[in-house]
């Protein structure tokens, strides 16, 4: 049988959008909306006043926060095609927020019905995960990775260099399908 | 800096005991207790009547089932020592039972306070996990594993051959410390 290459696909900021929701909750609680210009090159925790960093952490550990996140355009369609050609795994460093775990599984079940629980991996540190390809928005997840990484573009990683960048899921399709 | 080898340690039937609890619940519900002789060389799902296999699955997906499992003798002490010499990761194929995820994290927090969330990995299929050593009671988790496996002895795997076997945590200490 031919070898089927494996691919690890990140969740937050790669297929799911927790930042829009965190921004909306922050606006609800503090009446402050940050512009895309203010977010450019930064993580959300770096944009809010230092004394509010803990608020963002609290949002992320609220049961239900990750359950109804928006999905990135074309992710469903492209991953369905990838799933025919690769051994696809959804790998999320979710352990910092234990209340997110069930939400994330249910979100995957809803938006990716063609994947099974065998294809989910929720970990603390991705250094134990080795696949042939990895798509992720955080370069720190590539440090111990031995396969081929693709950096999924986001406003927070615009200054990251040294990795092949994918701009969106259509771009992933062009490179991997 | 010297390289610190990594070690993946399984949960169920390696450090935690879900079978005693499933047997107790089955006795509570059906008044039938299985002897160790009846369990020898088998998984619990193979011991109950075929029409009761789904009952066992239901037990395992009951919120709280995995929260208060008994811990294997010496596991806390030996893993604390391993944690000084290795990069320890607790890797559990837990995804079949999404309601177990938060229970497992809280169980680990209770019994292994010296480990952090960065060291937990809850997955569906361990084929994506690559470490230098793996301690696991199921040989199927070794099929794609490239490191050195240790089969953690249990009544269900007495017939498994071809892997170095560890009988208990004292035995692990003798081999890895």
XYZ file of C-alpha atoms in Angstrom:
354
model
C 0.000 0.000 0.000
C 1.256 3.473 -0.788
C 2.363 5.636 2.096
C -0.237 8.268 2.950
C 1.414 11.422 4.311
C 0.106 12.923 7.540
C -0.799 16.523 8.184
C -1.396 18.305 11.500
C -3.816 21.228 11.289
C -4.055 23.758 14.099
C -7.426 25.109 15.331
C -7.283 28.636 16.792
C -6.376 31.277 14.202
C -5.989 28.563 11.550
C -9.516 27.164 11.186
C -11.361 28.790 14.124
C -11.582 32.458 15.087
C -11.392 33.024 18.868
C -10.027 36.569 18.479
C -13.167 38.098 16.965
C -15.128 36.690 19.885
C -12.608 37.890 22.488
C -12.679 41.368 20.896
C -16.501 41.354 20.996
C -16.571 40.294 24.658
C -13.968 42.938 25.522
C -16.075 45.599 23.803
C -19.147 44.335 25.693
C -17.316 44.558 29.052
C -15.139 47.672 28.568
C -16.645 49.552 25.633
C -13.287 49.525 23.844
C -12.932 48.216 20.291
C -9.460 47.703 18.867
C -8.823 48.437 15.197
C -7.021 46.057 12.873
C -4.178 48.591 12.846
C -3.853 48.312 16.633
C -3.877 44.495 16.396
C -1.235 44.400 13.639
C 1.751 42.237 14.596
C 0.409 41.560 18.088
C -1.476 38.963 20.108
C -4.679 40.175 21.720
C -3.119 39.861 25.191
C -0.490 42.404 24.099
C -3.050 44.942 22.883
C -5.155 45.274 26.028
C -3.796 47.166 29.073
C -1.464 44.896 31.130
C -3.950 44.770 34.017
C -6.526 43.276 31.613
C -4.405 40.352 30.390
C -6.018 38.117 33.029
C -9.466 39.062 31.669
C -8.589 37.585 28.276
C -7.362 34.378 29.958
C -10.649 34.260 31.859
C -12.631 34.599 28.598
C -10.708 31.676 27.090
C -11.432 29.417 30.049
C -15.159 30.202 30.113
C -17.162 27.039 29.300
C -18.800 27.588 25.909
C -16.304 30.211 24.661
C -14.835 27.880 22.016
C -18.121 26.114 21.176
C -19.519 28.577 18.625
C -16.479 30.245 17.098
C -16.627 31.380 13.487
C -14.894 29.098 11.026
C -12.334 30.346 8.517
C -13.494 30.638 4.915
C -12.999 27.519 2.748
C -11.560 25.479 5.653
C -14.381 22.914 5.568
C -14.167 22.335 1.827
C -10.361 22.249 1.576
C -9.875 19.990 4.618
C -12.492 17.597 3.204
C -10.303 17.304 0.093
C -7.082 17.050 2.135
C -8.735 14.239 4.114
C -8.919 12.148 0.930
C -5.227 12.553 0.192
C -3.582 12.805 3.627
C -3.972 11.381 7.126
C -5.422 14.554 8.609
C -5.094 15.353 12.319
C -6.496 18.408 14.041
C -3.922 19.335 16.669
C -4.672 22.071 19.173
C -2.579 23.190 22.145
C -5.718 23.521 24.259
C -4.635 22.233 27.679
C -4.051 25.674 29.203
C -7.849 25.986 29.114
C -9.361 22.666 30.272
C -12.888 24.026 29.889
C -12.233 24.405 26.164
C -11.682 20.683 25.564
C -15.265 19.473 25.212
C -16.235 22.674 23.356
C -13.478 22.056 20.830
C -14.493 18.438 20.248
C -18.127 19.429 19.728
C -17.126 22.284 17.415
C -15.068 19.854 15.301
C -17.960 17.364 15.221
C -20.272 20.129 13.972
C -18.070 21.661 11.281
C -16.056 18.609 10.179
C -18.509 15.679 10.208
C -16.246 13.754 7.820
C -13.448 13.637 10.432
C -13.597 11.169 13.333
C -12.474 11.416 16.959
C -9.412 9.406 15.948
C -8.230 12.533 14.105
C -8.388 14.942 17.072
C -5.409 15.701 19.283
C -5.647 18.190 22.154
C -2.308 18.728 23.840
C -0.325 21.151 25.935
C 2.847 21.284 23.883
C 3.056 20.274 20.227
C 6.677 19.141 20.509
C 5.478 15.515 20.881
C 3.508 15.661 17.616
C 5.314 14.546 14.478
C 3.587 14.481 11.094
C 4.769 15.083 7.542
C 3.157 18.530 7.301
C 1.921 21.046 9.840
C -0.284 24.098 9.266
C -0.154 26.490 12.209
C -0.244 30.222 12.898
C 2.394 30.083 15.677
C 6.057 29.616 14.818
C 6.759 28.282 18.331
C 4.942 25.101 17.317
C 7.510 24.516 14.552
C 10.608 24.599 16.795
C 10.736 20.820 17.424
C 8.801 19.873 14.296
C 10.692 17.664 11.842
C 8.201 17.759 8.939
C 7.385 20.587 6.544
C 5.705 23.551 8.274
C 3.309 26.047 6.710
C 2.711 29.267 8.633
C -0.949 30.222 8.452
C -1.029 33.974 7.966
C -2.563 36.192 10.648
C -2.226 39.806 11.744
C -0.329 38.623 14.852
C 2.390 36.788 12.869
C 3.040 39.312 10.072
C 6.594 39.840 11.345
C 7.454 36.100 11.506
C 9.995 35.000 8.923
C 11.692 31.804 7.797
C 8.604 29.700 7.085
C 6.525 29.163 3.981
C 3.374 31.186 4.525
C -0.168 30.272 3.493
C -2.526 33.235 3.250
C -5.851 31.401 3.446
C -7.397 27.965 2.796
C -7.563 28.504 -0.958
C -3.811 28.999 -0.793
C -3.458 25.715 1.172
C -5.461 23.969 -1.557
C -3.117 25.306 -4.216
C -0.043 24.094 -2.346
C -1.183 20.726 -1.005
C -3.913 19.433 -3.314
C 22.676 21.896 26.819
C 22.394 18.142 27.071
C 19.529 16.496 25.256
C 16.746 15.465 27.631
C 14.952 12.358 26.358
C 11.160 12.401 26.203
C 8.800 9.763 27.522
C 5.089 9.270 26.780
C 3.142 7.661 29.620
C -0.323 6.240 29.035
C -3.167 6.737 31.546
C -5.782 3.955 31.562
C -4.380 0.623 32.752
C -0.929 2.186 33.103
C -1.374 4.771 35.860
C -5.181 4.828 36.327
C -7.579 1.942 36.926
C -10.872 2.300 35.015
C -11.489 -1.466 34.962
C -12.052 -1.883 38.707
C -14.624 0.893 38.521
C -16.346 -0.555 35.413
C -16.471 -3.970 37.130
C -18.002 -2.376 40.248
C -20.607 -0.497 38.212
C -21.448 -3.667 36.269
C -21.915 -5.546 39.538
C -24.126 -2.707 40.829
C -26.290 -2.829 37.665
C -26.351 -6.588 36.885
C -25.272 -8.342 40.066
C -22.511 -10.134 38.180
C -18.892 -10.010 39.343
C -16.178 -11.356 37.051
C -13.205 -13.146 38.549
C -9.603 -12.381 37.631
C -9.552 -15.794 35.919
C -12.449 -14.757 33.688
C -10.692 -11.457 32.866
C -7.363 -13.146 32.052
C -6.143 -12.248 28.550
C -9.264 -10.233 27.741
C -10.575 -6.690 27.648
C -13.620 -6.018 29.808
C -15.785 -5.523 26.704
C -14.942 -9.115 25.686
C -15.942 -10.577 29.059
C -19.487 -9.220 29.291
C -22.263 -10.682 27.102
C -22.154 -9.142 23.583
C -25.437 -7.300 24.160
C -23.812 -5.521 27.128
C -20.797 -4.148 25.268
C -22.652 -0.866 24.730
C -23.223 -0.603 28.500
C -19.480 -0.515 29.110
C -19.089 2.204 26.454
C -21.853 4.147 28.203
C -20.051 3.864 31.551
C -16.874 5.240 30.002
C -18.666 8.255 28.557
C -20.460 9.118 31.798
C -19.233 12.516 33.077
C -17.284 11.867 36.276
C -16.371 8.241 35.492
C -12.660 9.031 35.023
C -12.495 11.717 37.742
C -11.921 9.513 40.789
C -10.191 6.415 39.449
C -7.721 4.578 41.646
C -4.080 5.265 40.894
C -1.540 2.488 40.333
C 0.882 1.809 43.182
C 4.144 3.810 43.088
C 3.115 5.733 39.925
C 3.189 9.117 41.671
C 6.598 8.611 43.222
C 8.281 7.050 40.178
C 6.885 9.590 37.693
C 8.064 12.412 39.975
C 11.582 10.991 39.659
C 11.211 10.393 35.904
C 10.105 14.033 35.577
C 13.541 15.152 36.814
C 15.393 13.090 34.218
C 13.064 13.043 31.196
C 10.608 15.306 29.414
C 7.503 13.500 30.652
C 4.229 13.584 28.708
C 1.005 11.918 29.777
C -0.578 10.697 26.538
C -4.070 9.223 26.586
C -6.200 8.114 23.623
C -9.279 9.639 25.252
C -11.169 11.164 22.325
C -13.630 8.300 21.929
C -15.114 9.552 25.205
C -15.270 13.366 25.053
C -16.855 13.549 28.498
C -13.681 12.010 29.931
C -11.447 14.909 28.847
C -12.018 17.370 31.687
C -12.160 14.488 34.227
C -8.767 13.266 33.058
C -7.184 16.711 33.290
C -8.538 17.225 36.808
C -7.421 13.727 37.845
C -3.896 14.495 36.606
C -3.891 17.846 38.416
C -4.867 16.077 41.642
C -2.446 13.159 41.540
C 0.505 14.720 39.679
C 0.740 18.304 40.973
C 4.384 18.458 39.817
C 3.322 18.061 36.161
C 1.892 21.006 34.209
C -0.778 21.228 31.522
C 2.034 21.481 28.985
C 2.727 17.796 29.706
C -0.787 16.486 28.958
C -1.806 15.139 25.560
C -5.305 13.763 24.936
C -5.648 12.330 21.470
C -7.629 9.899 19.353
C -4.781 7.977 17.797
C -1.263 7.884 19.207
C 0.347 7.448 15.782
C 1.071 11.209 15.700
C 2.959 11.093 18.997
C 6.712 10.555 18.808
C 8.887 10.479 21.915
C 12.032 8.593 22.862
C 10.200 6.158 25.178
C 6.586 5.093 25.546
C 4.992 3.177 28.424
C 1.601 1.762 27.423
C -0.533 -1.311 28.075
C -1.779 -1.583 24.460
C 0.515 -2.891 21.737
C -1.587 -1.142 19.068
C -0.116 2.149 20.297
C 3.380 0.917 19.400
C 2.671 0.116 15.734
C 3.753 3.544 14.400
C 5.994 4.391 17.325
C 9.649 4.951 16.449
C 11.061 5.176 19.990
C 11.588 2.437 22.553
C 8.300 0.945 23.813
C 7.655 -0.636 27.203
C 4.506 -2.746 27.539
C 2.872 -2.104 30.892
C 1.707 -5.489 32.135
C -1.999 -6.135 32.611
C -4.292 -9.166 32.679
C -5.646 -8.149 29.244
C -2.225 -8.165 27.557
C -0.704 -11.327 29.041
C -0.619 -12.930 25.585
C 1.109 -9.981 23.864
C 4.674 -10.697 22.789
C 7.554 -8.882 21.157
C 7.832 -5.941 23.542
C 9.840 -5.376 26.684
C 7.370 -5.704 29.524
C 7.258 -3.703 32.755
C 5.340 -5.393 35.570
C 4.697 -2.353 37.776
C 6.065 1.126 38.537
C 8.875 -0.208 40.694
C 9.956 -2.154 37.613
C 9.814 1.061 35.527
C 12.033 2.755 38.123
C 14.582 -0.055 37.855
C 14.687 0.210 34.060
C 14.517 3.962 33.506
C 15.928 5.651 36.605
